[in-house]
Short mmCIF file of N, CA and C in Angstrom, two decimals:
data_model
loop_
_atom_site.label_atom_id
_atom_site.label_comp_id
_atom_site.label_asym_id
_atom_site.label_seq_id
_atom_site.Cartn_x
_atom_site.Cartn_y
_atom_site.Cartn_z
N MET A 12 0.71 -1.14 0.13
CA MET A 12 0.21 -0.01 -0.12
C MET A 12 1.07 1.15 0.14
N THR A 13 0.61 2.30 -0.86
CA THR A 13 1.08 3.40 -0.72
C THR A 13 0.19 4.36 -0.46
N ARG A 14 0.72 5.81 0.41
CA ARG A 14 0.06 6.91 0.31
C ARG A 14 0.63 8.27 -0.15
N PRO A 15 0.54 8.59 -1.45
CA PRO A 15 0.78 9.55 -2.26
C PRO A 15 0.12 10.66 -1.95
N ARG A 16 0.35 11.70 -1.70
CA ARG A 16 0.07 13.20 -1.38
C ARG A 16 -0.75 13.68 -2.46
N ASP A 17 -1.97 14.21 -2.21
CA ASP A 17 -2.65 14.64 -3.39
C ASP A 17 -3.03 16.60 -2.91
N LEU A 18 -3.73 16.92 -3.91
CA LEU A 18 -4.07 18.23 -3.30
C LEU A 18 -5.08 18.25 -2.16
N PRO A 19 -4.93 19.13 -1.24
CA PRO A 19 -6.29 19.36 -0.18
C PRO A 19 -7.53 19.82 -0.77
N TYR A 20 -8.40 19.02 0.23
CA TYR A 20 -9.59 19.25 -0.19
C TYR A 20 -10.38 19.93 0.61
N GLY A 21 -10.43 21.22 0.29
CA GLY A 21 -11.03 22.32 1.39
C GLY A 21 -10.14 22.36 2.64
N GLU A 22 -10.46 22.36 3.82
CA GLU A 22 -9.75 22.79 4.84
C GLU A 22 -9.12 21.74 5.67
N SER A 23 -9.88 20.71 5.21
CA SER A 23 -9.42 19.49 5.81
C SER A 23 -8.61 18.65 4.79
N GLY A 24 -7.45 17.80 5.14
CA GLY A 24 -6.42 16.93 4.51
C GLY A 24 -7.04 15.89 3.83
N LEU A 25 -6.72 15.30 2.57
CA LEU A 25 -7.23 14.24 1.87
C LEU A 25 -6.15 12.95 2.09
N GLU A 26 -6.56 12.06 2.24
CA GLU A 26 -5.68 10.85 2.43
C GLU A 26 -6.14 9.81 1.30
N PHE A 27 -5.19 9.74 0.60
CA PHE A 27 -5.18 8.95 -0.71
C PHE A 27 -4.33 7.52 -0.51
N ARG A 28 -5.23 6.20 -0.44
CA ARG A 28 -4.61 5.19 -0.15
C ARG A 28 -4.77 4.32 -1.38
N TRP A 29 -3.47 3.72 -1.82
CA TRP A 29 -3.78 3.01 -2.93
C TRP A 29 -2.93 1.38 -2.80
N HIS A 30 -4.04 0.60 -2.94
CA HIS A 30 -3.43 -1.16 -2.56
C HIS A 30 -2.88 -1.45 -4.13
N LYS A 31 -1.34 -1.13 -3.94
CA LYS A 31 -0.99 -1.65 -5.70
C LYS A 31 -0.90 -3.07 -5.90
N ARG A 32 -0.85 -3.76 -6.78
CA ARG A 32 -0.68 -4.94 -7.11
C ARG A 32 0.95 -5.02 -7.44
N ARG A 33 1.03 -6.18 -6.98
CA ARG A 33 3.05 -6.67 -7.49
C ARG A 33 2.89 -7.78 -8.24
N TRP A 34 3.79 -8.18 -9.09
CA TRP A 34 3.90 -8.79 -10.13
C TRP A 34 5.12 -9.41 -10.08
N TRP A 35 5.50 -10.60 -10.31
CA TRP A 35 6.85 -10.94 -10.49
C TRP A 35 7.41 -11.74 -11.63
N CYS A 36 8.11 -11.71 -12.40
CA CYS A 36 8.89 -11.64 -13.55
C CYS A 36 9.18 -13.40 -13.14
N ARG A 37 9.29 -14.00 -14.39
CA ARG A 37 9.57 -15.57 -14.00
C ARG A 37 10.85 -15.63 -15.08
N GLU A 38 11.27 -14.96 -15.95
CA GLU A 38 12.60 -15.28 -16.58
C GLU A 38 13.77 -14.92 -15.40
N ALA A 39 14.60 -15.62 -16.00
CA ALA A 39 15.96 -16.11 -14.80
C ALA A 39 16.69 -14.82 -15.35
N GLY A 40 17.04 -14.05 -16.53
CA GLY A 40 18.16 -12.87 -16.66
C GLY A 40 17.37 -11.78 -16.40
N CYS A 41 16.16 -11.51 -15.92
CA CYS A 41 15.39 -10.23 -15.54
C CYS A 41 15.79 -9.61 -14.33
N PRO A 42 16.72 -8.61 -14.69
CA PRO A 42 17.39 -7.52 -13.83
C PRO A 42 16.33 -7.20 -12.59
N ARG A 43 14.87 -6.83 -12.62
CA ARG A 43 13.99 -6.42 -12.04
C ARG A 43 13.03 -7.30 -11.77
N ARG A 44 12.68 -8.14 -10.49
CA ARG A 44 12.23 -9.42 -10.71
C ARG A 44 10.98 -8.82 -10.16
N SER A 45 10.43 -8.15 -9.50
CA SER A 45 9.23 -7.75 -9.02
C SER A 45 8.85 -6.27 -9.81
N PHE A 46 7.62 -6.25 -10.05
CA PHE A 46 6.91 -4.90 -10.72
C PHE A 46 5.63 -4.82 -10.04
N SER A 47 5.46 -3.10 -9.84
CA SER A 47 4.25 -2.55 -8.84
C SER A 47 3.84 -1.89 -9.73
N GLU A 48 2.28 -1.84 -9.81
CA GLU A 48 1.26 -1.36 -10.65
C GLU A 48 1.63 0.13 -10.63
N GLN A 49 1.40 1.05 -11.43
CA GLN A 49 1.84 2.50 -11.55
C GLN A 49 0.60 2.79 -12.86
N ILE A 50 0.60 4.35 -12.50
CA ILE A 50 -0.33 5.08 -13.50
C ILE A 50 0.73 6.29 -13.76
N PRO A 51 0.06 6.74 -14.85
CA PRO A 51 0.61 8.21 -15.13
C PRO A 51 0.67 9.39 -14.01
N GLN A 52 -0.37 9.44 -13.75
CA GLN A 52 -0.73 10.37 -12.34
C GLN A 52 0.14 10.14 -11.31
N ILE A 53 0.36 8.97 -10.86
CA ILE A 53 1.42 8.91 -9.83
C ILE A 53 2.57 7.37 -10.56
N PRO A 54 3.93 7.77 -10.77
CA PRO A 54 4.55 7.04 -11.40
C PRO A 54 5.52 6.24 -9.95
N ALA A 55 5.90 5.11 -10.83
CA ALA A 55 6.72 4.53 -9.49
C ALA A 55 7.64 5.08 -8.83
N GLY A 56 7.43 5.11 -7.42
CA GLY A 56 8.38 5.61 -6.48
C GLY A 56 7.94 7.20 -6.26
N ALA A 57 6.72 7.52 -6.60
CA ALA A 57 6.74 9.09 -6.59
C ALA A 57 5.64 8.92 -5.25
N ARG A 58 5.94 9.95 -4.46
CA ARG A 58 5.35 9.93 -3.35
C ARG A 58 4.10 11.75 -3.20
N LEU A 59 4.47 12.10 -4.59
CA LEU A 59 3.04 13.37 -4.87
C LEU A 59 2.59 12.94 -5.88
N THR A 60 1.28 13.32 -6.29
CA THR A 60 0.14 12.69 -7.75
C THR A 60 0.94 14.06 -8.23
N ALA A 61 0.80 13.97 -9.66
CA ALA A 61 1.34 14.77 -10.78
C ALA A 61 0.52 16.22 -10.44
N ARG A 62 -0.77 16.02 -10.23
CA ARG A 62 -1.70 16.76 -10.20
C ARG A 62 -1.16 18.23 -8.81
N LEU A 63 -0.66 17.49 -7.95
CA LEU A 63 -0.08 18.43 -6.83
C LEU A 63 1.23 18.76 -7.19
N ARG A 64 1.92 18.25 -8.10
CA ARG A 64 3.11 18.68 -8.22
C ARG A 64 3.12 20.01 -9.63
N ASP A 65 1.90 19.57 -10.43
CA ASP A 65 1.64 20.60 -11.28
C ASP A 65 0.94 21.85 -11.01
N THR A 66 0.09 21.45 -9.86
CA THR A 66 -0.08 23.03 -9.14
C THR A 66 0.49 23.72 -8.26
N ALA A 67 1.54 23.10 -7.55
CA ALA A 67 2.87 23.76 -7.09
C ALA A 67 3.56 24.82 -8.10
N GLY A 68 3.57 24.11 -9.05
CA GLY A 68 4.39 24.54 -10.27
C GLY A 68 3.70 26.08 -10.83
N ARG A 69 2.20 25.87 -11.07
CA ARG A 69 1.11 26.66 -11.78
C ARG A 69 1.33 27.88 -10.53
N ARG A 70 1.09 27.70 -9.48
CA ARG A 70 0.95 28.73 -8.20
C ARG A 70 2.26 29.95 -8.25
N ILE A 71 3.30 29.54 -8.83
CA ILE A 71 4.68 30.30 -8.90
C ILE A 71 4.21 31.02 -10.41
N ARG A 72 4.17 30.13 -11.13
CA ARG A 72 3.98 30.58 -12.70
C ARG A 72 3.16 31.48 -13.19
N ASP A 73 1.76 30.94 -12.68
CA ASP A 73 0.89 31.59 -13.30
C ASP A 73 -0.08 32.44 -12.20
N ALA A 74 0.15 32.08 -10.86
CA ALA A 74 -0.67 33.12 -9.90
C ALA A 74 0.46 34.20 -9.42
N GLY A 75 1.73 33.86 -9.40
CA GLY A 75 2.62 35.12 -9.06
C GLY A 75 2.95 34.49 -7.50
N SER A 76 2.88 33.57 -7.01
CA SER A 76 2.87 33.34 -5.48
C SER A 76 4.28 32.85 -5.21
N THR A 77 4.94 33.24 -4.38
CA THR A 77 6.32 32.89 -4.13
C THR A 77 6.46 31.59 -3.94
N VAL A 78 7.78 31.16 -3.74
CA VAL A 78 8.17 29.37 -3.48
C VAL A 78 7.52 29.25 -2.36
N ILE A 79 7.93 29.85 -1.57
CA ILE A 79 7.61 29.49 0.41
C ILE A 79 5.91 29.79 0.57
N GLN A 80 5.39 30.54 -0.10
CA GLN A 80 4.04 30.68 0.37
C GLN A 80 3.45 29.54 -0.59
N ALA A 81 3.57 29.31 -1.58
CA ALA A 81 3.18 28.01 -2.32
C ALA A 81 3.47 26.56 -1.45
N ALA A 82 4.69 26.80 -0.90
CA ALA A 82 4.86 25.74 -0.19
C ALA A 82 4.13 25.48 1.18
N ARG A 83 3.71 26.67 1.69
CA ARG A 83 3.23 26.62 2.95
C ARG A 83 1.49 26.45 2.89
N ASP A 84 1.08 26.87 1.98
CA ASP A 84 -0.30 26.26 1.15
C ASP A 84 -0.48 25.14 0.89
N LEU A 85 0.47 24.71 0.17
CA LEU A 85 -0.20 23.03 -0.19
C LEU A 85 0.98 22.16 0.84
N HIS A 86 1.41 22.50 1.84
CA HIS A 86 2.09 21.68 3.02
C HIS A 86 3.16 20.80 1.93
N LEU A 87 4.10 21.41 1.64
CA LEU A 87 5.34 20.71 0.74
C LEU A 87 6.17 21.33 1.40
N SER A 88 7.74 20.95 1.03
CA SER A 88 8.92 21.98 1.52
C SER A 88 9.35 22.41 0.45
N TRP A 89 10.04 23.63 0.59
CA TRP A 89 10.59 24.62 0.12
C TRP A 89 11.52 23.68 -1.74
N PRO A 90 12.34 22.86 -1.15
CA PRO A 90 12.99 22.31 -2.49
C PRO A 90 11.83 21.44 -3.34
N THR A 91 10.75 20.90 -3.11
CA THR A 91 9.69 19.98 -3.48
C THR A 91 9.10 21.05 -4.43
N VAL A 92 8.92 22.16 -4.14
CA VAL A 92 8.02 23.38 -4.71
C VAL A 92 8.73 23.85 -5.82
N MET A 93 10.07 24.27 -5.43
CA MET A 93 11.05 24.84 -6.56
C MET A 93 11.14 23.82 -7.63
N GLU A 94 11.58 22.47 -7.16
CA GLU A 94 11.69 21.58 -8.68
C GLU A 94 10.48 21.51 -9.16
N ALA A 95 9.40 21.46 -8.68
CA ALA A 95 7.79 21.75 -9.66
C ALA A 95 8.15 22.78 -10.30
N PHE A 96 8.28 24.12 -9.83
CA PHE A 96 8.57 25.27 -10.81
C PHE A 96 9.32 25.03 -12.23
N ARG A 97 10.60 24.22 -11.64
CA ARG A 97 11.50 23.74 -13.02
C ARG A 97 11.32 23.01 -13.66
N THR A 98 10.44 21.88 -13.20
CA THR A 98 10.28 20.86 -14.44
C THR A 98 8.65 21.44 -15.20
N PRO A 99 8.98 21.05 -16.58
CA PRO A 99 7.50 21.67 -17.06
C PRO A 99 6.29 20.84 -16.63
N ALA A 100 5.26 21.50 -16.71
CA ALA A 100 4.02 20.79 -16.36
C ALA A 100 3.63 19.38 -17.37
N THR A 101 2.79 18.69 -16.70
CA THR A 101 2.46 17.18 -17.52
C THR A 101 1.06 17.54 -17.76
N SER A 102 0.34 18.42 -17.27
CA SER A 102 -0.93 18.58 -17.43
C SER A 102 -1.52 18.95 -18.69
N PRO A 103 -2.56 18.61 -19.39
CA PRO A 103 -2.65 18.94 -21.00
C PRO A 103 -3.03 20.07 -21.12
N ARG A 104 -4.17 20.31 -19.84
CA ARG A 104 -4.86 21.60 -19.59
C ARG A 104 -3.94 22.58 -19.72
N HIS A 105 -2.60 22.54 -19.24
CA HIS A 105 -1.90 23.59 -18.78
C HIS A 105 -1.17 24.06 -20.01
N LEU A 106 -0.66 22.97 -20.91
CA LEU A 106 -0.06 22.86 -22.20
C LEU A 106 -1.20 23.83 -22.93
N CYS A 107 -2.54 23.61 -23.33
CA CYS A 107 -3.45 24.25 -24.09
C CYS A 107 -3.57 25.65 -23.51
N ARG A 108 -3.49 26.03 -22.43
CA ARG A 108 -3.71 27.40 -22.22
C ARG A 108 -2.32 28.14 -22.42
N ARG A 109 -1.32 27.63 -22.53
CA ARG A 109 0.18 27.92 -22.98
C ARG A 109 0.18 28.58 -24.32
N SER A 110 -0.85 27.43 -25.01
CA SER A 110 -0.31 27.50 -26.69
C SER A 110 -1.35 28.66 -27.02
N GLN A 111 -2.43 28.72 -26.25
CA GLN A 111 -3.42 29.83 -26.67
C GLN A 111 -2.68 31.27 -26.28
N SER A 112 -2.20 31.40 -25.32
CA SER A 112 -1.61 32.90 -25.07
C SER A 112 -0.71 32.95 -26.02
N TRP A 113 0.13 32.20 -26.19
CA TRP A 113 1.39 32.54 -27.66
C TRP A 113 0.74 32.80 -28.52
N ALA A 114 -0.45 32.21 -29.12
CA ALA A 114 -0.98 32.80 -30.47
C ALA A 114 -1.69 34.23 -30.17
N SER A 115 -1.85 34.62 -28.99
CA SER A 115 -2.29 35.97 -28.94
C SER A 115 -1.74 36.96 -29.09
N THR A 116 -0.20 36.47 -28.90
CA THR A 116 0.54 37.81 -28.77
C THR A 116 1.73 37.20 -29.88
N ARG A 117 1.29 36.80 -30.94
CA ARG A 117 2.12 36.80 -31.79
C ARG A 117 1.80 37.92 -32.91
N PRO A 118 2.85 38.22 -33.29
CA PRO A 118 2.55 39.47 -34.66
C PRO A 118 1.73 39.12 -35.78
N ALA A 119 0.80 39.75 -36.13
CA ALA A 119 0.12 39.37 -37.62
C ALA A 119 1.13 39.21 -38.52
N ALA A 120 0.30 39.15 -39.59
CA ALA A 120 1.31 38.68 -41.11
C ALA A 120 1.71 40.39 -41.27
N ASP A 121 1.19 41.51 -41.47
CA ASP A 121 1.26 42.81 -41.84
C ASP A 121 1.98 43.20 -40.94
N GLY A 122 2.67 42.49 -39.94
CA GLY A 122 3.51 43.38 -38.48
C GLY A 122 2.97 43.78 -37.34
N ARG A 123 1.60 44.18 -37.65
CA ARG A 123 0.67 44.52 -36.60
C ARG A 123 0.76 43.41 -35.34
N ALA A 124 0.97 43.94 -33.90
CA ALA A 124 0.89 42.95 -32.73
C ALA A 124 -0.39 42.70 -32.54
N GLY A 125 -0.47 41.79 -31.96
CA GLY A 125 -2.21 40.94 -31.76
C GLY A 125 -2.59 40.01 -32.58
N ASN A 126 -3.94 40.10 -32.50
CA ASN A 126 -4.64 39.01 -33.24
C ASN A 126 -5.98 39.80 -33.42
N ARG A 127 -5.96 40.48 -34.36
CA ARG A 127 -6.79 41.56 -34.43
C ARG A 127 -7.69 40.63 -36.28
N MET A 128 -8.95 41.12 -36.03
CA MET A 128 -10.01 40.89 -36.95
C MET A 128 -9.91 41.87 -37.95
N ARG A 129 -9.85 41.72 -39.17
CA ARG A 129 -10.00 42.35 -40.48
C ARG A 129 -11.58 42.33 -40.41
N ARG A 130 -12.02 43.85 -40.90
CA ARG A 130 -13.15 44.31 -41.14
C ARG A 130 -13.50 44.03 -42.82
N PRO A 131 -14.61 43.10 -43.21
CA PRO A 131 -14.84 43.20 -44.47
C PRO A 131 -14.94 44.43 -45.40
N ALA A 132 -14.61 44.31 -46.66
CA ALA A 132 -14.76 45.52 -47.08
C ALA A 132 -16.04 45.87 -47.64
N SER A 133 -16.55 47.00 -47.45
CA SER A 133 -17.57 47.48 -47.63
C SER A 133 -17.91 47.44 -49.22
N GLY A 134 -19.31 47.52 -49.90
CA GLY A 134 -19.91 47.20 -51.25
C GLY A 134 -19.91 48.66 -51.65
N ALA A 135 -19.80 49.75 -50.65
CA ALA A 135 -20.70 50.98 -51.49
C ALA A 135 -19.07 51.71 -51.54
#
């Protein structure tokens, strides 16, 4: 059983318990004889969920919070939050939001800044 930490739920904490299955390899030449269950949100050996790490990084990147304030709010250590800030986010929602913001600040084909719509030519 593992207990990875996840985002807090309201003012009370949330305890996540995962009873992982373990498999054994029957091949004699296998360097890893046993394997435990894992999912992308909680990789093998992780003590935090990907959602908690991404939120810690986003608090600094997008919300303008300091590392120490994000660490206090999420009950994490300073090095853990700083590492989450330095590594890229794995959340697809965050990546989509970033690509949209880049598109809106790109210069238009005629050199004007921004993403402006052209007015249709009047027939009169």
